[in-house]
């Protein structure tokens, strides 16, 4: 397998950490870039909101590929801290695109399945390019910022012949995802259950989840079958889709906690009830083949959180 020189922005985040490890295990030379100060090797501190810092990172080496993960994550985080969201997700991405035009590297841009918003139908990649945005009412700034990033990538490709693949992760979860109130429902429920803290569950919503090991294996495959201009949904097996309450029950059972800590409410406002997403393109082009079923993935994530938060 051919190996490459790769930069991963957001390389100390949840998906970034797992992706960096997977790429290195495959023999690639990988530099992680992120905003934190750390003592990690093969790491550079870079705030993508700062063009000077980002250019200094890019010009330090000749990168074949840049995985651009650096972003503010989550819709409620994006509402509460919208200044950070727009500066990082849009201005930061614009900085990266300008540098791509200058230094001519291939890019994998991380969008989100949130871009589909409240689309009523099977969420295939082409939906976003063939339907008016009013048909995919996005309901939050996080989704809008990610779609803006995709539009900028496509615009640059047309005007400057840059080469980018866009990916739309779907409810990725697993080790290295540290708890915050703005995280997805899997780490939030696990953290609350482990600490006997109450949480709210909205009934009637269905989701599909994908364990991070499976997700990043697919992302790592992109450099060996890079098709500029393509977009890919990357998530779990469609048969794994279930109601969020079922995920909650698995978590409570795994932790050994009853549902007295759960407050059940009717459907959450401004939130898509069912996301039916098509993964066939990633299966065909990127050998996407999730192996870790939700029960096993949740158990592994519970074990990691117990270790990380010193609960054992």
PDB file of C-alpha atoms in Angstrom:
ATOM      1  CA  UNK A   1       0.000   0.000   0.000  1.00  0.00           C
ATOM      2  CA  UNK A   2       1.363   3.424  -0.967  1.00  0.00           C
ATOM      3  CA  UNK A   3       2.160   5.711   1.944  1.00  0.00           C
ATOM      4  CA  UNK A   4       1.885   9.494   2.154  1.00  0.00           C
ATOM      5  CA  UNK A   5       2.864  12.590   4.083  1.00  0.00           C
ATOM      6  CA  UNK A   6      -0.310  13.712   5.881  1.00  0.00           C
ATOM      7  CA  UNK A   7      -1.452  16.603   8.078  1.00  0.00           C
ATOM      8  CA  UNK A   8      -4.512  16.210  10.321  1.00  0.00           C
ATOM      9  CA  UNK A   9      -6.023  19.409  11.701  1.00  0.00           C
ATOM     10  CA  UNK A  10      -8.054  18.814  14.841  1.00  0.00           C
ATOM     11  CA  UNK A  11      -5.579  15.995  15.386  1.00  0.00           C
ATOM     12  CA  UNK A  12      -5.962  15.902  19.164  1.00  0.00           C
ATOM     13  CA  UNK A  13      -9.760  15.794  19.071  1.00  0.00           C
ATOM     14  CA  UNK A  14     -11.946  12.713  19.323  1.00  0.00           C
ATOM     15  CA  UNK A  15     -12.023  11.570  15.700  1.00  0.00           C
ATOM     16  CA  UNK A  16      -8.660  13.204  14.975  1.00  0.00           C
ATOM     17  CA  UNK A  17      -6.794  11.240  17.649  1.00  0.00           C
ATOM     18  CA  UNK A  18      -8.207   7.942  16.418  1.00  0.00           C
ATOM     19  CA  UNK A  19      -7.565   8.834  12.769  1.00  0.00           C
ATOM     20  CA  UNK A  20      -3.956   9.877  13.412  1.00  0.00           C
ATOM     21  CA  UNK A  21      -3.268   6.553  15.148  1.00  0.00           C
ATOM     22  CA  UNK A  22      -4.854   4.557  12.318  1.00  0.00           C
ATOM     23  CA  UNK A  23      -2.951   6.426   9.588  1.00  0.00           C
ATOM     24  CA  UNK A  24       0.359   5.964  11.431  1.00  0.00           C
ATOM     25  CA  UNK A  25      -0.345   2.276  11.929  1.00  0.00           C
ATOM     26  CA  UNK A  26      -0.663   2.017   8.144  1.00  0.00           C
ATOM     27  CA  UNK A  27       2.798   3.469   7.651  1.00  0.00           C
ATOM     28  CA  UNK A  28       1.912   7.048   6.722  1.00  0.00           C
ATOM     29  CA  UNK A  29       3.939   9.968   8.049  1.00  0.00           C
ATOM     30  CA  UNK A  30       1.430  12.041  10.023  1.00  0.00           C
ATOM     31  CA  UNK A  31       1.570  15.419  11.752  1.00  0.00           C
ATOM     32  CA  UNK A  32      -1.316  16.328  14.057  1.00  0.00           C
ATOM     33  CA  UNK A  33      -2.246  20.002  14.392  1.00  0.00           C
ATOM     34  CA  UNK A  34      -4.559  21.396  17.055  1.00  0.00           C
ATOM     35  CA  UNK A  35      -5.092  24.360  19.344  1.00  0.00           C
ATOM     36  CA  UNK A  36      -3.856  22.773  22.588  1.00  0.00           C
ATOM     37  CA  UNK A  37      -0.357  22.933  24.027  1.00  0.00           C
ATOM     38  CA  UNK A  38       0.854  19.364  24.490  1.00  0.00           C
ATOM     39  CA  UNK A  39       4.098  17.431  24.782  1.00  0.00           C
ATOM     40  CA  UNK A  40       3.094  15.003  22.027  1.00  0.00           C
ATOM     41  CA  UNK A  41       5.593  14.181  19.331  1.00  0.00           C
ATOM     42  CA  UNK A  42       4.713  14.797  15.682  1.00  0.00           C
ATOM     43  CA  UNK A  43       2.345  17.536  16.798  1.00  0.00           C
ATOM     44  CA  UNK A  44       2.175  21.269  16.137  1.00  0.00           C
ATOM     45  CA  UNK A  45       0.059  23.852  17.890  1.00  0.00           C
ATOM     46  CA  UNK A  46      -2.126  25.592  15.318  1.00  0.00           C
ATOM     47  CA  UNK A  47      -5.293  27.670  15.596  1.00  0.00           C
ATOM     48  CA  UNK A  48      -7.015  27.434  12.216  1.00  0.00           C
ATOM     49  CA  UNK A  49      -8.689  30.787  12.874  1.00  0.00           C
ATOM     50  CA  UNK A  50      -5.225  32.355  12.563  1.00  0.00           C
ATOM     51  CA  UNK A  51      -3.987  32.370   8.964  1.00  0.00           C
ATOM     52  CA  UNK A  52      -0.362  32.990   9.973  1.00  0.00           C
ATOM     53  CA  UNK A  53      -0.273  29.955  12.271  1.00  0.00           C
ATOM     54  CA  UNK A  54      -1.937  27.739   9.699  1.00  0.00           C
ATOM     55  CA  UNK A  55       0.372  28.840   6.894  1.00  0.00           C
ATOM     56  CA  UNK A  56       3.428  28.261   9.086  1.00  0.00           C
ATOM     57  CA  UNK A  57       2.200  24.712   9.662  1.00  0.00           C
ATOM     58  CA  UNK A  58       1.416  24.043   5.987  1.00  0.00           C
ATOM     59  CA  UNK A  59       4.646  25.497   4.591  1.00  0.00           C
ATOM     60  CA  UNK A  60       6.803  23.535   7.041  1.00  0.00           C
ATOM     61  CA  UNK A  61       6.476  20.388   4.922  1.00  0.00           C
ATOM     62  CA  UNK A  62       5.185  19.097   1.605  1.00  0.00           C
ATOM     63  CA  UNK A  63       1.910  17.371   2.430  1.00  0.00           C
ATOM     64  CA  UNK A  64       0.255  14.994   0.021  1.00  0.00           C
ATOM     65  CA  UNK A  65      -3.022  15.093   1.941  1.00  0.00           C
ATOM     66  CA  UNK A  66      -4.607  17.272   4.608  1.00  0.00           C
ATOM     67  CA  UNK A  67      -7.490  15.906   6.666  1.00  0.00           C
ATOM     68  CA  UNK A  68      -9.270  19.070   7.814  1.00  0.00           C
ATOM     69  CA  UNK A  69     -11.187  18.091  10.957  1.00  0.00           C
ATOM     70  CA  UNK A  70     -10.598  21.193  13.084  1.00  0.00           C
ATOM     71  CA  UNK A  71     -14.039  22.530  14.002  1.00  0.00           C
ATOM     72  CA  UNK A  72     -16.420  23.615  16.703  1.00  0.00           C
ATOM     73  CA  UNK A  73     -18.754  20.665  17.139  1.00  0.00           C
ATOM     74  CA  UNK A  74     -22.456  20.421  17.870  1.00  0.00           C
ATOM     75  CA  UNK A  75     -25.621  22.342  17.237  1.00  0.00           C
ATOM     76  CA  UNK A  76     -26.261  23.569  20.791  1.00  0.00           C
ATOM     77  CA  UNK A  77     -22.598  24.490  21.184  1.00  0.00           C
ATOM     78  CA  UNK A  78     -22.953  26.393  17.926  1.00  0.00           C
ATOM     79  CA  UNK A  79     -25.942  28.313  19.242  1.00  0.00           C
ATOM     80  CA  UNK A  80     -24.314  29.156  22.593  1.00  0.00           C
ATOM     81  CA  UNK A  81     -20.888  30.004  21.150  1.00  0.00           C
ATOM     82  CA  UNK A  82     -21.742  31.010  17.610  1.00  0.00           C
ATOM     83  CA  UNK A  83     -18.769  33.388  17.341  1.00  0.00           C
ATOM     84  CA  UNK A  84     -16.354  30.485  17.900  1.00  0.00           C
ATOM     85  CA  UNK A  85     -18.364  28.308  15.522  1.00  0.00           C
ATOM     86  CA  UNK A  86     -18.269  30.715  12.574  1.00  0.00           C
ATOM     87  CA  UNK A  87     -14.666  31.760  13.113  1.00  0.00           C
ATOM     88  CA  UNK A  88     -13.432  28.153  13.239  1.00  0.00           C
ATOM     89  CA  UNK A  89     -15.769  26.309  10.895  1.00  0.00           C
ATOM     90  CA  UNK A  90     -16.048  28.961   8.175  1.00  0.00           C
ATOM     91  CA  UNK A  91     -13.145  31.414   8.457  1.00  0.00           C
ATOM     92  CA  UNK A  92     -10.781  28.563   9.446  1.00  0.00           C
ATOM     93  CA  UNK A  93     -11.921  26.511   6.470  1.00  0.00           C
ATOM     94  CA  UNK A  94     -11.529  29.501   4.153  1.00  0.00           C
ATOM     95  CA  UNK A  95      -7.937  29.901   5.405  1.00  0.00           C
ATOM     96  CA  UNK A  96      -7.317  26.237   4.624  1.00  0.00           C
ATOM     97  CA  UNK A  97      -8.781  26.532   1.121  1.00  0.00           C
ATOM     98  CA  UNK A  98      -6.647  29.579   0.342  1.00  0.00           C
ATOM     99  CA  UNK A  99      -3.574  27.628   1.444  1.00  0.00           C
ATOM    100  CA  UNK A 100      -4.694  24.654  -0.626  1.00  0.00           C
ATOM    101  CA  UNK A 101      -4.843  26.942  -3.656  1.00  0.00           C
ATOM    102  CA  UNK A 102      -1.306  28.133  -2.864  1.00  0.00           C
ATOM    103  CA  UNK A 103       0.405  24.877  -1.846  1.00  0.00           C
ATOM    104  CA  UNK A 104      -1.546  22.402  -3.998  1.00  0.00           C
ATOM    105  CA  UNK A 105      -2.310  19.588  -1.522  1.00  0.00           C
ATOM    106  CA  UNK A 106      -5.268  17.211  -1.684  1.00  0.00           C
ATOM    107  CA  UNK A 107      -7.814  17.771   1.084  1.00  0.00           C
ATOM    108  CA  UNK A 108     -10.387  15.676   2.906  1.00  0.00           C
ATOM    109  CA  UNK A 109     -12.900  18.115   4.357  1.00  0.00           C
ATOM    110  CA  UNK A 110     -14.988  17.007   7.309  1.00  0.00           C
ATOM    111  CA  UNK A 111     -18.565  18.126   7.014  1.00  0.00           C
ATOM    112  CA  UNK A 112     -21.456  16.474   8.881  1.00  0.00           C
ATOM    113  CA  UNK A 113     -24.656  14.553   8.246  1.00  0.00           C
ATOM    114  CA  UNK A 114     -26.305  17.528   9.962  1.00  0.00           C
ATOM    115  CA  UNK A 115     -26.211  19.285   6.571  1.00  0.00           C
ATOM    116  CA  UNK A 116     -29.255  17.229   5.532  1.00  0.00           C
ATOM    117  CA  UNK A 117     -31.264  18.990   8.209  1.00  0.00           C
ATOM    118  CA  UNK A 118     -34.936  18.046   8.174  1.00  0.00           C
ATOM    119  CA  UNK A 119     -34.892  16.441   4.738  1.00  0.00           C
ATOM    120  CA  UNK A 120     -37.789  14.011   4.482  1.00  0.00           C
ATOM    121  CA  UNK A 121     -36.380  11.057   2.608  1.00  0.00           C
ATOM    122  CA  UNK A 122     -33.299   8.892   2.175  1.00  0.00           C
ATOM    123  CA  UNK A 123     -30.246  11.069   2.725  1.00  0.00           C
ATOM    124  CA  UNK A 124     -28.043  10.299  -0.266  1.00  0.00           C
ATOM    125  CA  UNK A 125     -25.019  12.484  -0.959  1.00  0.00           C
ATOM    126  CA  UNK A 126     -26.628  14.045  -4.021  1.00  0.00           C
ATOM    127  CA  UNK A 127     -29.562  15.397  -1.984  1.00  0.00           C
ATOM    128  CA  UNK A 128     -27.637  18.525  -1.018  1.00  0.00           C
ATOM    129  CA  UNK A 129     -26.766  19.446  -4.593  1.00  0.00           C
ATOM    130  CA  UNK A 130     -30.111  18.622  -6.203  1.00  0.00           C
ATOM    131  CA  UNK A 131     -32.583  20.184  -3.772  1.00  0.00           C
ATOM    132  CA  UNK A 132     -33.226  23.804  -2.788  1.00  0.00           C
ATOM    133  CA  UNK A 133     -31.919  24.504   0.702  1.00  0.00           C
ATOM    134  CA  UNK A 134     -35.501  25.150   1.815  1.00  0.00           C
ATOM    135  CA  UNK A 135     -36.118  21.401   1.314  1.00  0.00           C
ATOM    136  CA  UNK A 136     -33.258  20.575   3.673  1.00  0.00           C
ATOM    137  CA  UNK A 137     -34.138  23.057   6.406  1.00  0.00           C
ATOM    138  CA  UNK A 138     -31.043  22.838   8.580  1.00  0.00           C
ATOM    139  CA  UNK A 139     -32.363  24.275  11.861  1.00  0.00           C
ATOM    140  CA  UNK A 140     -29.010  25.200  13.425  1.00  0.00           C
ATOM    141  CA  UNK A 141     -25.847  27.186  12.754  1.00  0.00           C
ATOM    142  CA  UNK A 142     -23.595  24.128  13.108  1.00  0.00           C
ATOM    143  CA  UNK A 143     -25.243  22.472  10.099  1.00  0.00           C
ATOM    144  CA  UNK A 144     -25.215  25.708   8.121  1.00  0.00           C
ATOM    145  CA  UNK A 145     -21.525  26.299   8.847  1.00  0.00           C
ATOM    146  CA  UNK A 146     -20.661  22.799   7.627  1.00  0.00           C
ATOM    147  CA  UNK A 147     -22.641  23.253   4.422  1.00  0.00           C
ATOM    148  CA  UNK A 148     -20.929  26.625   3.903  1.00  0.00           C
ATOM    149  CA  UNK A 149     -17.599  24.786   4.172  1.00  0.00           C
ATOM    150  CA  UNK A 150     -18.675  22.295   1.526  1.00  0.00           C
ATOM    151  CA  UNK A 151     -19.835  25.082  -0.789  1.00  0.00           C
ATOM    152  CA  UNK A 152     -16.472  26.843  -0.428  1.00  0.00           C
ATOM    153  CA  UNK A 153     -14.645  23.601  -1.282  1.00  0.00           C
ATOM    154  CA  UNK A 154     -16.763  23.079  -4.389  1.00  0.00           C
ATOM    155  CA  UNK A 155     -16.363  26.705  -5.437  1.00  0.00           C
ATOM    156  CA  UNK A 156     -12.571  26.542  -5.081  1.00  0.00           C
ATOM    157  CA  UNK A 157     -12.469  23.323  -7.091  1.00  0.00           C
ATOM    158  CA  UNK A 158     -14.317  25.002  -9.947  1.00  0.00           C
ATOM    159  CA  UNK A 159     -12.346  28.258  -9.861  1.00  0.00           C
ATOM    160  CA  UNK A 160      -8.864  27.046  -8.884  1.00  0.00           C
ATOM    161  CA  UNK A 161      -8.904  23.300  -9.655  1.00  0.00           C
ATOM    162  CA  UNK A 162      -8.306  22.323  -6.027  1.00  0.00           C
ATOM    163  CA  UNK A 163      -8.923  18.669  -5.235  1.00  0.00           C
ATOM    164  CA  UNK A 164     -11.105  17.851  -2.241  1.00  0.00           C
ATOM    165  CA  UNK A 165     -13.195  14.954  -0.972  1.00  0.00           C
ATOM    166  CA  UNK A 166     -15.993  15.824   1.455  1.00  0.00           C
ATOM    167  CA  UNK A 167     -17.085  13.414   4.191  1.00  0.00           C
ATOM    168  CA  UNK A 168     -20.238  13.493   6.311  1.00  0.00           C
ATOM    169  CA  UNK A 169     -19.783  11.448   9.509  1.00  0.00           C
ATOM    170  CA  UNK A 170     -22.920  10.051  11.124  1.00  0.00           C
ATOM    171  CA  UNK A 171     -23.038   9.759  14.943  1.00  0.00           C
ATOM    172  CA  UNK A 172     -19.490   8.526  15.394  1.00  0.00           C
ATOM    173  CA  UNK A 173     -18.746   7.544  19.014  1.00  0.00           C
ATOM    174  CA  UNK A 174     -16.148   5.734  21.105  1.00  0.00           C
ATOM    175  CA  UNK A 175     -12.902   6.116  23.102  1.00  0.00           C
ATOM    176  CA  UNK A 176     -11.194   9.536  23.257  1.00  0.00           C
ATOM    177  CA  UNK A 177     -14.542  11.360  23.192  1.00  0.00           C
ATOM    178  CA  UNK A 178     -14.398  13.357  26.407  1.00  0.00           C
ATOM    179  CA  UNK A 179     -17.643  14.466  27.978  1.00  0.00           C
ATOM    180  CA  UNK A 180     -19.065  17.962  27.616  1.00  0.00           C
ATOM    181  CA  UNK A 181     -22.739  18.971  27.790  1.00  0.00           C
ATOM    182  CA  UNK A 182     -22.598  19.622  24.037  1.00  0.00           C
ATOM    183  CA  UNK A 183     -21.520  16.131  22.988  1.00  0.00           C
ATOM    184  CA  UNK A 184     -23.729  13.607  21.215  1.00  0.00           C
ATOM    185  CA  UNK A 185     -26.189  11.442  23.073  1.00  0.00           C
ATOM    186  CA  UNK A 186     -23.951   8.348  23.423  1.00  0.00           C
ATOM    187  CA  UNK A 187     -21.096   9.913  25.455  1.00  0.00           C
ATOM    188  CA  UNK A 188     -23.571  12.130  27.302  1.00  0.00           C
ATOM    189  CA  UNK A 189     -25.764   9.218  28.415  1.00  0.00           C
ATOM    190  CA  UNK A 190     -22.746   7.092  29.374  1.00  0.00           C
ATOM    191  CA  UNK A 191     -21.131   9.848  31.423  1.00  0.00           C
ATOM    192  CA  UNK A 192     -24.376  10.622  33.224  1.00  0.00           C
ATOM    193  CA  UNK A 193     -25.084   6.959  33.931  1.00  0.00           C
ATOM    194  CA  UNK A 194     -21.570   6.386  35.283  1.00  0.00           C
ATOM    195  CA  UNK A 195     -21.973   9.360  37.629  1.00  0.00           C
ATOM    196  CA  UNK A 196     -25.661   8.688  38.501  1.00  0.00           C
ATOM    197  CA  UNK A 197     -26.567  12.056  37.038  1.00  0.00           C
ATOM    198  CA  UNK A 198     -30.039  12.678  35.572  1.00  0.00           C
ATOM    199  CA  UNK A 199     -30.525  13.123  31.844  1.00  0.00           C
ATOM    200  CA  UNK A 200     -33.428  13.825  29.503  1.00  0.00           C
ATOM    201  CA  UNK A 201     -34.414  11.490  26.697  1.00  0.00           C
ATOM    202  CA  UNK A 202     -36.727  12.569  23.905  1.00  0.00           C
ATOM    203  CA  UNK A 203     -38.950   9.802  22.592  1.00  0.00           C
ATOM    204  CA  UNK A 204     -39.649   8.999  18.963  1.00  0.00           C
ATOM    205  CA  UNK A 205     -36.227   9.872  17.548  1.00  0.00           C
ATOM    206  CA  UNK A 206     -34.291   7.236  15.596  1.00  0.00           C
ATOM    207  CA  UNK A 207     -30.567   7.258  14.890  1.00  0.00           C
ATOM    208  CA  UNK A 208     -27.763   5.053  13.574  1.00  0.00           C
ATOM    209  CA  UNK A 209     -24.352   5.114  15.253  1.00  0.00           C
ATOM    210  CA  UNK A 210     -20.867   4.090  14.129  1.00  0.00           C
ATOM    211  CA  UNK A 211     -17.972   3.044  16.374  1.00  0.00           C
ATOM    212  CA  UNK A 212     -14.950   5.256  15.826  1.00  0.00           C
ATOM    213  CA  UNK A 213     -12.612   2.402  14.892  1.00  0.00           C
ATOM    214  CA  UNK A 214     -14.852   1.551  11.941  1.00  0.00           C
ATOM    215  CA  UNK A 215     -15.322   5.201  11.007  1.00  0.00           C
ATOM    216  CA  UNK A 216     -11.628   6.095  10.881  1.00  0.00           C
ATOM    217  CA  UNK A 217     -10.727   2.931   8.973  1.00  0.00           C
ATOM    218  CA  UNK A 218     -12.966   4.221   6.200  1.00  0.00           C
ATOM    219  CA  UNK A 219     -11.560   7.746   6.421  1.00  0.00           C
ATOM    220  CA  UNK A 220      -8.028   6.340   6.225  1.00  0.00           C
ATOM    221  CA  UNK A 221      -8.976   4.462   3.037  1.00  0.00           C
ATOM    222  CA  UNK A 222      -9.672   7.727   1.203  1.00  0.00           C
ATOM    223  CA  UNK A 223      -6.024   8.458   0.379  1.00  0.00           C
ATOM    224  CA  UNK A 224      -5.757   5.156  -1.498  1.00  0.00           C
ATOM    225  CA  UNK A 225      -8.844   5.833  -3.635  1.00  0.00           C
ATOM    226  CA  UNK A 226      -9.027   9.620  -3.747  1.00  0.00           C
ATOM    227  CA  UNK A 227     -11.777  10.893  -6.056  1.00  0.00           C
ATOM    228  CA  UNK A 228     -11.815  14.705  -6.103  1.00  0.00           C
ATOM    229  CA  UNK A 229     -15.254  16.240  -5.900  1.00  0.00           C
ATOM    230  CA  UNK A 230     -16.947  13.284  -4.228  1.00  0.00           C
ATOM    231  CA  UNK A 231     -18.898  13.432  -0.975  1.00  0.00           C
ATOM    232  CA  UNK A 232     -19.385  10.417   1.289  1.00  0.00           C
ATOM    233  CA  UNK A 233     -21.767   9.555   4.095  1.00  0.00           C
ATOM    234  CA  UNK A 234     -19.906   7.444   6.654  1.00  0.00           C
ATOM    235  CA  UNK A 235     -21.866   5.721   9.398  1.00  0.00           C
ATOM    236  CA  UNK A 236     -23.059   2.392  10.763  1.00  0.00           C
ATOM    237  CA  UNK A 237     -24.957  -0.501   9.213  1.00  0.00           C
ATOM    238  CA  UNK A 238     -28.495   0.522   8.289  1.00  0.00           C
ATOM    239  CA  UNK A 239     -29.942  -2.478  10.138  1.00  0.00           C
ATOM    240  CA  UNK A 240     -28.482  -1.039  13.371  1.00  0.00           C
ATOM    241  CA  UNK A 241     -30.799   1.978  13.280  1.00  0.00           C
ATOM    242  CA  UNK A 242     -32.933   2.153  16.424  1.00  0.00           C
ATOM    243  CA  UNK A 243     -34.749   4.555  18.700  1.00  0.00           C
ATOM    244  CA  UNK A 244     -32.577   6.614  21.006  1.00  0.00           C
ATOM    245  CA  UNK A 245     -34.401   5.024  23.957  1.00  0.00           C
ATOM    246  CA  UNK A 246     -33.026   1.632  22.874  1.00  0.00           C
ATOM    247  CA  UNK A 247     -29.483   3.032  22.950  1.00  0.00           C
ATOM    248  CA  UNK A 248     -30.192   4.467  26.383  1.00  0.00           C
ATOM    249  CA  UNK A 249     -31.394   1.075  27.617  1.00  0.00           C
ATOM    250  CA  UNK A 250     -28.196  -0.595  26.337  1.00  0.00           C
ATOM    251  CA  UNK A 251     -26.086   2.008  28.148  1.00  0.00           C
ATOM    252  CA  UNK A 252     -27.998   1.673  31.425  1.00  0.00           C
ATOM    253  CA  UNK A 253     -27.747  -2.111  31.261  1.00  0.00           C
ATOM    254  CA  UNK A 254     -24.015  -1.967  30.494  1.00  0.00           C
ATOM    255  CA  UNK A 255     -23.314   0.470  33.316  1.00  0.00           C
ATOM    256  CA  UNK A 256     -25.611  -1.390  35.715  1.00  0.00           C
ATOM    257  CA  UNK A 257     -27.959   1.501  36.345  1.00  0.00           C
ATOM    258  CA  UNK A 258     -31.773   1.690  36.225  1.00  0.00           C
ATOM    259  CA  UNK A 259     -33.717   4.336  34.356  1.00  0.00           C
ATOM    260  CA  UNK A 260     -34.718   6.318  37.431  1.00  0.00           C
ATOM    261  CA  UNK A 261     -32.129   8.913  36.321  1.00  0.00           C
ATOM    262  CA  UNK A 262     -33.907   9.360  32.966  1.00  0.00           C
ATOM    263  CA  UNK A 263     -36.655  11.893  32.340  1.00  0.00           C
ATOM    264  CA  UNK A 264     -38.688  10.949  29.279  1.00  0.00           C
ATOM    265  CA  UNK A 265     -40.174  13.716  27.164  1.00  0.00           C
ATOM    266  CA  UNK A 266     -41.916  13.964  23.830  1.00  0.00           C
ATOM    267  CA  UNK A 267     -39.905  14.704  20.698  1.00  0.00           C
ATOM    268  CA  UNK A 268     -37.263  17.416  20.898  1.00  0.00           C
ATOM    269  CA  UNK A 269     -38.098  20.632  18.998  1.00  0.00           C
ATOM    270  CA  UNK A 270     -35.985  21.659  16.000  1.00  0.00           C
ATOM    271  CA  UNK A 271     -34.518  18.162  15.743  1.00  0.00           C
ATOM    272  CA  UNK A 272     -34.961  15.658  12.918  1.00  0.00           C
ATOM    273  CA  UNK A 273     -36.895  12.649  14.202  1.00  0.00           C
ATOM    274  CA  UNK A 274     -35.544  10.029  11.805  1.00  0.00           C
ATOM    275  CA  UNK A 275     -32.352  10.182   9.742  1.00  0.00           C
ATOM    276  CA  UNK A 276     -32.329   7.465   7.084  1.00  0.00           C
ATOM    277  CA  UNK A 277     -28.919   7.719   5.475  1.00  0.00           C
ATOM    278  CA  UNK A 278     -27.494   5.922   2.450  1.00  0.00           C
ATOM    279  CA  UNK A 279     -23.922   4.603   2.808  1.00  0.00           C
ATOM    280  CA  UNK A 280     -23.668   2.720  -0.483  1.00  0.00           C
ATOM    281  CA  UNK A 281     -21.154   5.105  -2.078  1.00  0.00           C
ATOM    282  CA  UNK A 282     -18.688   4.752   0.840  1.00  0.00           C
ATOM    283  CA  UNK A 283     -19.153   0.983   0.752  1.00  0.00           C
ATOM    284  CA  UNK A 284     -18.361   0.931  -2.986  1.00  0.00           C
ATOM    285  CA  UNK A 285     -15.490   3.447  -3.151  1.00  0.00           C
ATOM    286  CA  UNK A 286     -13.941   3.320   0.331  1.00  0.00           C
ATOM    287  CA  UNK A 287     -14.559  -0.281   1.401  1.00  0.00           C
ATOM    288  CA  UNK A 288     -16.687   0.973   4.276  1.00  0.00           C
ATOM    289  CA  UNK A 289     -17.500  -2.110   6.337  1.00  0.00           C
ATOM    290  CA  UNK A 290     -18.517  -1.461   9.961  1.00  0.00           C
ATOM    291  CA  UNK A 291     -17.825  -4.432  12.251  1.00  0.00           C
ATOM    292  CA  UNK A 292     -18.474  -3.194  15.808  1.00  0.00           C
ATOM    293  CA  UNK A 293     -22.145  -3.544  16.693  1.00  0.00           C
ATOM    294  CA  UNK A 294     -23.712  -0.974  19.047  1.00  0.00           C
ATOM    295  CA  UNK A 295     -23.757  -3.306  22.058  1.00  0.00           C
ATOM    296  CA  UNK A 296     -20.028  -4.029  21.755  1.00  0.00           C
ATOM    297  CA  UNK A 297     -19.093  -0.455  20.878  1.00  0.00           C
ATOM    298  CA  UNK A 298     -21.018   0.930  23.825  1.00  0.00           C
ATOM    299  CA  UNK A 299     -19.342  -1.580  26.162  1.00  0.00           C
ATOM    300  CA  UNK A 300     -15.898  -0.522  24.913  1.00  0.00           C
ATOM    301  CA  UNK A 301     -16.814   3.137  25.324  1.00  0.00           C
ATOM    302  CA  UNK A 302     -18.107   2.558  28.863  1.00  0.00           C
ATOM    303  CA  UNK A 303     -14.860   0.770  29.741  1.00  0.00           C
ATOM    304  CA  UNK A 304     -12.801   3.633  28.328  1.00  0.00           C
ATOM    305  CA  UNK A 305     -14.789   6.268  30.232  1.00  0.00           C
ATOM    306  CA  UNK A 306     -14.417   4.286  33.464  1.00  0.00           C
ATOM    307  CA  UNK A 307     -10.660   4.284  32.913  1.00  0.00           C
ATOM    308  CA  UNK A 308     -10.417   7.904  31.802  1.00  0.00           C
ATOM    309  CA  UNK A 309     -12.476   9.298  34.683  1.00  0.00           C
ATOM    310  CA  UNK A 310     -10.809   6.977  37.224  1.00  0.00           C
ATOM    311  CA  UNK A 311     -14.061   5.275  38.169  1.00  0.00           C
ATOM    312  CA  UNK A 312     -12.501   1.859  38.735  1.00  0.00           C
TER     313      UNK A 312
END
